[in-house]
Coordinates of C-alpha atoms and ligand atoms in Angstrom, one line a residue:
M1 CA -5.6 -25.2 9.4
T2 CA -8.3 -27.9 10.3
G3 CA -11.7 -28.0 9.8
I4 CA -14.0 -26.0 12.3
S5 CA -17.2 -28.1 10.8
D6 CA -18.2 -31.1 10.7
S7 CA -22.0 -33.3 10.5
R8 CA -23.3 -32.7 14.0
S9 CA -23.0 -28.4 13.4
P10 CA -24.0 -26.8 10.3
R11 CA -20.4 -25.3 8.4
K12 CA -20.2 -21.5 9.5
K13 CA -20.8 -19.2 6.8
L14 CA -18.5 -16.2 6.1
L15 CA -19.6 -13.0 4.3
I16 CA -16.5 -10.5 3.1
V17 CA -16.5 -7.6 1.5
G18 CA -14.1 -6.1 -0.9
S19 CA -11.7 -9.0 -2.7
G20 CA -8.7 -6.8 -2.1
P21 CA -5.6 -8.4 0.3
A22 CA -7.2 -8.9 3.3
G23 CA -10.3 -10.1 2.4
L24 CA -8.5 -13.0 0.2
S25 CA -6.5 -13.9 2.3
I26 CA -9.1 -14.6 5.2
G27 CA -11.2 -15.8 2.5
R28 CA -9.2 -18.9 1.9
L29 CA -8.6 -19.1 5.4
C30 CA -11.2 -20.1 5.7
A31 CA -12.4 -21.5 3.0
E32 CA -8.7 -24.1 4.0
A33 CA -11.1 -24.4 7.9
G34 CA -14.3 -25.3 6.3
C35 CA -16.5 -22.3 6.0
D36 CA -18.7 -21.6 3.6
V37 CA -17.4 -18.3 2.4
R38 CA -19.0 -16.1 0.0
I39 CA -16.8 -12.3 -1.6
V40 CA -19.0 -9.7 -3.2
E41 CA -16.8 -7.4 -4.8
Q42 CA -18.1 -4.0 -6.7
R43 CA -16.0 -3.4 -9.3
D44 CA -15.2 -6.2 -12.0
H45 CA -12.4 -7.7 -10.6
I46 CA -10.0 -9.5 -7.9
A47 CA -7.1 -8.2 -6.2
G48 CA -7.8 -4.8 -5.3
N49 CA -4.6 -2.1 -5.3
C50 CA -2.4 -5.1 -6.4
Y51 CA -5.2 -5.8 -9.8
D52 CA -2.3 -6.0 -12.9
E53 CA -3.4 -7.1 -16.4
P54 CA -1.7 -6.7 -19.7
D55 CA -1.8 -3.2 -21.7
E56 CA -3.6 -3.3 -25.3
H57 CA 0.7 -3.5 -26.0
G58 CA 0.4 -6.8 -24.6
V59 CA 2.5 -4.3 -21.4
L60 CA 1.4 -5.5 -17.9
V61 CA 1.2 -2.8 -15.5
H62 CA 0.1 -1.8 -12.2
R63 CA -3.8 -0.5 -12.7
Y64 CA -3.8 1.0 -9.6
G65 CA -0.1 2.2 -8.6
P66 CA 2.6 0.0 -8.6
H67 CA 3.1 -2.2 -5.6
Y68 CA 6.5 -3.7 -4.4
F69 CA 5.7 -6.5 -2.2
R70 CA 8.4 -6.6 0.3
T71 CA 8.9 -8.1 4.1
W72 CA 10.0 -9.1 7.1
S73 CA 8.1 -12.2 8.3
K74 CA 9.6 -15.4 6.8
D75 CA 6.4 -17.1 7.7
L76 CA 4.2 -14.4 5.0
L77 CA 6.1 -15.0 2.3
D78 CA 6.6 -19.4 2.6
W79 CA 2.6 -18.5 3.0
L80 CA 2.0 -16.4 -0.4
S81 CA 4.4 -19.2 -1.5
R82 CA 1.9 -21.7 -1.9
F83 CA 0.1 -19.0 -4.7
T84 CA 2.9 -18.2 -6.1
E85 CA 6.0 -18.2 -7.9
W86 CA 9.6 -15.4 -7.4
I87 CA 11.0 -14.0 -8.3
P88 CA 13.4 -10.9 -7.1
G89 CA 12.5 -7.5 -6.1
R90 CA 14.5 -4.9 -8.9
Y91 CA 13.1 -1.9 -7.0
Y92 CA 14.7 1.4 -6.9
V93 CA 13.8 4.7 -7.4
R94 CA 15.6 8.2 -8.4
A95 CA 14.4 11.6 -8.0
C96 CA 14.8 14.0 -10.3
V97 CA 16.4 16.8 -9.1
N98 CA 17.4 20.2 -10.9
G99 CA 17.3 17.5 -13.7
E100 CA 19.4 14.8 -12.4
L101 CA 18.3 11.7 -11.3
V102 CA 19.7 11.2 -8.2
P103 CA 18.7 7.5 -5.4
M104 CA 16.1 8.0 -3.1
P105 CA 16.2 7.0 -0.3
V106 CA 19.2 9.2 1.0
S107 CA 22.1 7.4 0.7
L108 CA 26.4 8.5 0.1
S109 CA 25.4 8.3 -3.5
T110 CA 22.3 10.3 -3.0
M111 CA 24.7 12.5 -1.3
T112 CA 27.3 12.0 -3.8
A113 CA 25.0 12.7 -7.2
L114 CA 23.9 15.7 -5.5
K115 CA 26.8 17.7 -4.7
G116 CA 29.3 16.1 -7.1
R117 CA 31.9 14.4 -5.5
A118 CA 32.2 11.2 -2.7
F119 CA 30.9 11.8 0.5
S120 CA 31.4 9.2 3.6
E121 CA 29.2 8.7 6.7
S122 CA 31.6 11.2 9.0
E123 CA 31.4 13.4 5.8
F124 CA 27.6 12.7 6.1
R125 CA 27.0 12.6 9.6
E126 CA 28.6 16.5 9.8
Y127 CA 26.1 17.8 7.2
L128 CA 23.4 16.3 8.9
A129 CA 24.8 17.6 12.2
Q130 CA 24.0 21.2 10.3
Q131 CA 21.0 20.8 8.3
R132 CA 19.3 19.1 11.3
E133 CA 16.9 20.9 13.0
V134 CA 16.5 19.3 17.1
F135 CA 12.6 18.3 17.7
E136 CA 12.1 16.1 20.3
S137 CA 9.0 14.4 19.0
P138 CA 8.2 15.8 15.0
Q139 CA 5.1 17.1 15.0
N140 CA 3.6 17.2 11.4
A141 CA 5.5 16.1 8.4
E142 CA 8.0 19.3 8.2
E143 CA 9.4 18.4 11.2
Q144 CA 9.9 14.6 11.1
C145 CA 12.2 15.9 7.7
L146 CA 13.6 18.9 9.3
A147 CA 14.5 16.3 12.4
H148 CA 16.1 13.8 9.7
V149 CA 17.3 15.1 7.2
G150 CA 17.6 18.2 7.6
R151 CA 16.5 21.6 5.5
E152 CA 18.1 21.4 2.6
L153 CA 17.4 17.7 1.4
Y154 CA 13.5 18.9 2.8
E155 CA 13.3 21.5 -0.1
L156 CA 15.0 19.6 -2.3
L157 CA 13.1 16.2 -2.0
F158 CA 10.1 16.0 -0.1
R159 CA 8.5 19.1 0.9
N160 CA 6.7 19.8 -3.2
Y161 CA 6.8 16.0 -3.2
T162 CA 4.7 15.7 -0.5
T163 CA 2.3 18.8 -1.6
K164 CA 1.6 17.8 -5.2
Q165 CA 0.9 13.9 -3.6
W166 CA -1.4 14.7 -0.5
G167 CA -3.0 18.9 -1.7
I168 CA -2.3 20.1 2.1
S169 CA 1.3 21.5 3.1
P170 CA 3.4 19.3 4.9
R171 CA 2.7 20.7 7.8
E172 CA -1.3 19.7 8.2
L173 CA 0.4 16.2 7.7
A174 CA 1.8 13.5 10.4
A175 CA 4.8 13.0 11.1
S176 CA 4.5 8.9 9.6
V177 CA 4.1 9.7 6.1
T178 CA 7.5 10.6 5.7
A179 CA 9.0 8.3 8.1
R180 CA 8.0 5.5 5.9
I181 CA 11.3 7.2 3.8
P182 CA 14.7 5.2 5.0
L183 CA 18.2 7.3 5.7
R184 CA 20.9 5.5 5.1
F185 CA 24.8 5.2 5.8
D186 CA 25.9 3.4 3.7
W187 CA 25.7 2.6 -1.0
D188 CA 22.8 0.8 -1.2
E189 CA 20.3 1.8 -2.8
R190 CA 17.7 0.1 -3.0
Y191 CA 14.6 2.2 -2.2
L192 CA 13.0 -0.2 0.5
N193 CA 14.6 -1.9 4.1
E194 CA 13.1 -4.9 4.0
E195 CA 14.6 -8.1 4.4
Y196 CA 11.6 -10.2 1.4
Q197 CA 11.9 -8.0 -0.6
V198 CA 10.8 -9.6 -4.2
M199 CA 7.6 -10.2 -6.9
P200 CA 5.0 -12.8 -7.5
K201 CA 6.3 -14.2 -10.7
R202 CA 3.2 -13.8 -13.0
G203 CA 2.6 -11.2 -11.1
Y204 CA -0.6 -9.8 -8.3
T205 CA -3.4 -11.2 -10.3
A206 CA -2.5 -14.1 -10.5
L207 CA -1.3 -14.8 -6.6
Y208 CA -4.9 -13.7 -5.4
S209 CA -6.4 -14.8 -8.5
N210 CA -4.3 -19.0 -6.9
M211 CA -5.6 -17.5 -3.3
A212 CA -8.8 -17.8 -4.6
D213 CA -9.6 -20.6 -5.9
H214 CA -10.8 -23.0 -3.7
P215 CA -14.2 -25.0 -3.3
N216 CA -15.3 -23.8 -0.2
L217 CA -14.9 -20.3 -1.8
R218 CA -17.2 -18.4 -4.7
I219 CA -17.0 -14.3 -5.3
E220 CA -18.8 -12.2 -6.6
T221 CA -17.6 -9.7 -8.5
K222 CA -19.7 -5.8 -9.2
V223 CA -22.1 -6.3 -6.3
A224 CA -22.2 -3.4 -4.5
L225 CA -23.2 -3.7 -0.5
D226 CA -24.5 -0.6 1.9
E227 CA -24.4 -0.7 4.7
A228 CA -28.3 -1.6 5.2
Q229 CA -27.6 -4.6 2.9
I230 CA -24.5 -5.7 4.9
R231 CA -25.7 -5.2 8.0
A232 CA -29.0 -6.9 6.1
E233 CA -26.7 -10.2 6.0
R234 CA -26.4 -10.7 9.4
K235 CA -29.5 -12.9 9.5
H236 CA -27.6 -14.8 6.9
V237 CA -24.3 -15.0 7.9
D238 CA -21.6 -16.3 10.5
A239 CA -19.5 -13.9 11.1
I240 CA -19.0 -10.2 8.0
V241 CA -15.2 -9.3 6.7
Y242 CA -15.3 -5.9 6.0
T243 CA -13.1 -3.9 3.4
G244 CA -14.5 -0.6 2.7
P245 CA -13.6 2.6 3.4
L246 CA -14.3 2.6 7.1
D247 CA -16.7 5.9 7.3
A248 CA -18.8 4.4 4.3
M249 CA -19.7 2.0 7.1
F250 CA -21.0 4.6 9.7
G251 CA -23.3 6.2 7.4
C252 CA -20.5 9.1 7.7
R253 CA -22.9 10.2 10.5
F254 CA -19.0 12.2 12.4
G255 CA -18.0 13.3 9.2
A256 CA -15.8 12.5 6.0
L257 CA -13.0 11.1 7.1
G258 CA -10.2 12.1 3.6
Y259 CA -8.6 9.1 1.5
R260 CA -5.9 10.6 -1.6
S261 CA -7.0 9.1 -4.8
L262 CA -4.3 9.3 -8.1
R263 CA -5.2 9.5 -12.0
F264 CA -2.7 7.2 -14.5
E265 CA -1.9 8.5 -17.4
Y266 CA 0.2 6.0 -19.8
E267 CA 2.4 6.2 -22.7
H268 CA 3.7 3.6 -25.0
H269 CA 6.8 2.6 -26.6
A270 CA 6.6 0.4 -28.5
G271 CA 9.9 -1.0 -30.0
M272 CA 12.1 -0.1 -26.6
Q273 CA 12.7 -1.3 -24.0
F274 CA 13.6 0.3 -21.3
V275 CA 12.4 4.7 -21.6
Q276 CA 13.5 5.2 -18.3
P277 CA 16.8 3.8 -15.5
C278 CA 14.6 2.7 -13.1
V279 CA 11.7 1.5 -11.6
Q280 CA 10.4 4.8 -10.8
I281 CA 11.1 8.5 -11.2
N282 CA 9.7 10.5 -8.6
Y283 CA 10.1 15.1 -9.1
P284 CA 9.7 16.0 -6.1
N285 CA 9.4 20.0 -8.2
E286 CA 8.6 20.3 -11.7
H287 CA 4.7 18.4 -13.5
A288 CA 1.8 17.8 -11.4
Y289 CA 2.6 14.4 -11.7
T290 CA 4.1 12.7 -8.5
R291 CA 6.2 10.2 -10.0
T292 CA 6.7 8.5 -13.0
V293 CA 6.7 3.8 -13.0
E294 CA 8.4 1.6 -16.1
I295 CA 7.0 -1.2 -14.1
K296 CA 8.9 -3.6 -16.4
H297 CA 11.9 -3.4 -14.6
V298 CA 10.3 -5.0 -11.3
T299 CA 7.6 -7.9 -13.8
Q300 CA 10.2 -8.6 -16.5
Q301 CA 8.4 -9.1 -18.5
Q302 CA 10.2 -10.6 -22.0
I303 CA 8.3 -8.6 -24.8
P304 CA 8.7 -5.8 -26.6
G305 CA 8.5 -1.8 -25.9
T306 CA 7.1 -0.3 -22.9
T307 CA 4.6 1.0 -21.4
L308 CA 5.6 4.4 -18.9
C309 CA 2.8 5.3 -16.3
F310 CA 2.0 9.0 -15.2
E311 CA 0.5 9.6 -11.5
Y312 CA -1.1 12.2 -10.8
P313 CA -2.6 12.8 -7.5
E314 CA -6.7 13.5 -6.7
E315 CA -8.7 14.6 -4.8
E316 CA -11.5 12.6 -6.1
G317 CA -12.5 8.9 -7.3
D318 CA -11.3 5.8 -5.6
P319 CA -10.0 6.1 -2.3
F320 CA -6.2 5.1 -2.3
Y321 CA -4.4 6.6 0.7
P322 CA -5.7 8.0 4.0
L323 CA -4.9 10.7 4.8
L324 CA -3.6 11.5 7.8
I325 CA -3.5 14.0 9.0
N326 CA -5.3 15.4 13.1
E327 CA -9.0 16.1 12.2
H328 CA -9.3 12.8 10.3
R329 CA -7.3 10.9 12.8
E330 CA -9.9 12.1 16.1
R331 CA -12.8 10.6 13.6
R332 CA -10.8 8.1 13.0
E333 CA -10.5 7.0 16.5
R334 CA -14.4 7.9 16.8
Y335 CA -15.6 5.9 14.1
K336 CA -13.1 2.2 14.7
A337 CA -14.6 2.6 18.3
L338 CA -17.8 2.1 16.3
A339 CA -16.2 -1.1 14.6
D340 CA -15.0 -2.0 17.6
A341 CA -18.4 -1.9 19.0
E342 CA -20.0 -4.1 15.5
R343 CA -17.1 -6.9 16.4
E344 CA -18.9 -7.9 20.1
Q345 CA -22.0 -8.7 18.0
D346 CA -23.2 -12.7 17.6
C347 CA -22.7 -11.8 14.4
P348 CA -19.4 -10.2 14.8
I349 CA -18.4 -7.2 11.7
Y350 CA -14.1 -7.3 11.4
F351 CA -13.4 -4.0 9.5
V352 CA -9.4 -4.9 8.2
G353 CA -7.2 -3.4 5.6
R354 CA -5.9 -0.5 4.9
L355 CA -9.7 1.7 4.2
A356 CA -11.7 -0.2 6.2
E357 CA -8.8 0.8 9.7
Y358 CA -7.4 3.8 8.2
K359 CA -4.1 2.7 8.2
Y360 CA -1.2 3.5 5.9
Y361 CA -0.9 -0.6 5.8
N362 CA 2.1 -2.3 3.2
M363 CA 0.4 -4.8 1.3
D364 CA 2.6 -7.5 3.5
Q365 CA 0.7 -5.1 7.0
V366 CA -3.0 -5.6 5.4
L367 CA -1.9 -9.9 5.0
L368 CA -0.5 -10.3 8.3
R369 CA -2.8 -8.2 10.2
A370 CA -5.4 -10.4 8.1
I371 CA -4.0 -13.6 8.6
D372 CA -4.6 -12.7 12.5
V373 CA -8.1 -12.0 12.1
A374 CA -8.6 -15.1 10.2
H375 CA -7.1 -17.3 13.2
E376 CA -9.8 -14.9 15.6
I377 CA -13.1 -15.5 13.1
L378 CA -12.1 -19.3 13.1
Q379 CA -11.3 -19.6 16.5
G380 CA -14.6 -18.3 18.3
W381 CA -16.0 -21.0 16.2
R382 CA -14.5 -24.0 17.7
Ligands
UDP401 N1 7.7 11.8 -0.2 C1 8.6 12.3 -0.7 N2 10.0 12.7 -1.9 C2 10.0 11.5 -3.2 C3 9.2 10.4 -1.8 C4 8.3 10.6 -0.6 O1 8.1 14.1 -0.3 O2 10.5 11.8 -3.4 C5 7.5 11.5 0.9 C6 5.7 11.7 -0.1 O3 4.4 12.5 1.0 C7 4.8 10.4 0.6 C8 5.7 9.5 1.4 O4 7.1 10.4 1.0 O5 3.7 10.5 0.3 C9 6.3 8.2 1.4 O6 6.4 7.8 0.4 P1 6.3 6.0 -0.4 O7 7.3 6.3 -1.6 O8 6.6 5.8 0.5 O9 5.0 6.3 -0.8 P2 3.6 5.1 -1.6 O10 4.4 4.5 -2.6 O11 2.8 5.2 -0.8 O12 2.9 5.8 -2.2

């Protein structure tokens, strides 16, 4: 990208609120294009919820839940490769059902483990034909599961996990939430479908620190700006990128949007290489926690001892997930109209990322969207 500022025009100034993947990637691209970029971050660290760090035993842990990087986009992977080397993403998940660990998502392996006899593809299709219920266009997560995997698998694997994770009935939750989970007619036990499934070799904090390392980009941590302070910045900069919660930027005037949070509890096992067979075990039907994550399986850290993280869904706490129920989806559209109008002003405000767009984005989707916004900002200044 070529510079957009030269000696005849003053350097364009960009304020970014939030130093997660969205803020940092826009910041980097604009800094490289010659803009003066200031990022403010309310936490005491960068990288948003991708933040990882060694715990007190030296085990690298993902502080805000596991992040399994995957994408279909080779271009995105190439761009990120400027900031990190990669290791293969060993993303394998099992669900605990009646004390047995069965592969997730549902595949021939899962059926074989559940039923205790080998399932062929045609047997599985026959099974699904009997189990599935017909919904032309599933209106909620329960209907999506019943239409997709049928009653039995819904009850065993999805119903209670979803209720626990979201604190509501799957009947109230958007179908798109459980539709994230693939269904397989082969023996592939990987959790995800995307072509590229990789982990940054030295972790996400290292990746995003490298992205942030540019002379035109400065970051101030422990700086929380409220709505009025962000608007006041319009006098000093040429554009603003906002990555915080959408409703907060408008004083929650249409009512609050729901965000789901998590609490993490850690258990260190000294001298153990691993304590579970794969990175993630889901517990749909027992315990208050939804899953245990032993991230060492994917970081491949060479260290004695391992740390297990238990995830407890919570209503209060840092916002992690948009709670996709009808009421909030309608509210979101009203806030989005306001957000769109902010982008049209002289000093535009761009709303980007999971919280600011109230969308259940994966990391690669956030990054692709952020790159588009960076191009839009820079185009506007040419
Ligand atoms: N889900 C489930 N059982 C599982 C795994 C997932 O019911 O064993 C449902 C649940 O509603 C969850 C959603 O599928 O919130 C999406 O799962 P994913 O693994 O993508 O969630 P994330 O890793 O983003 O928390």
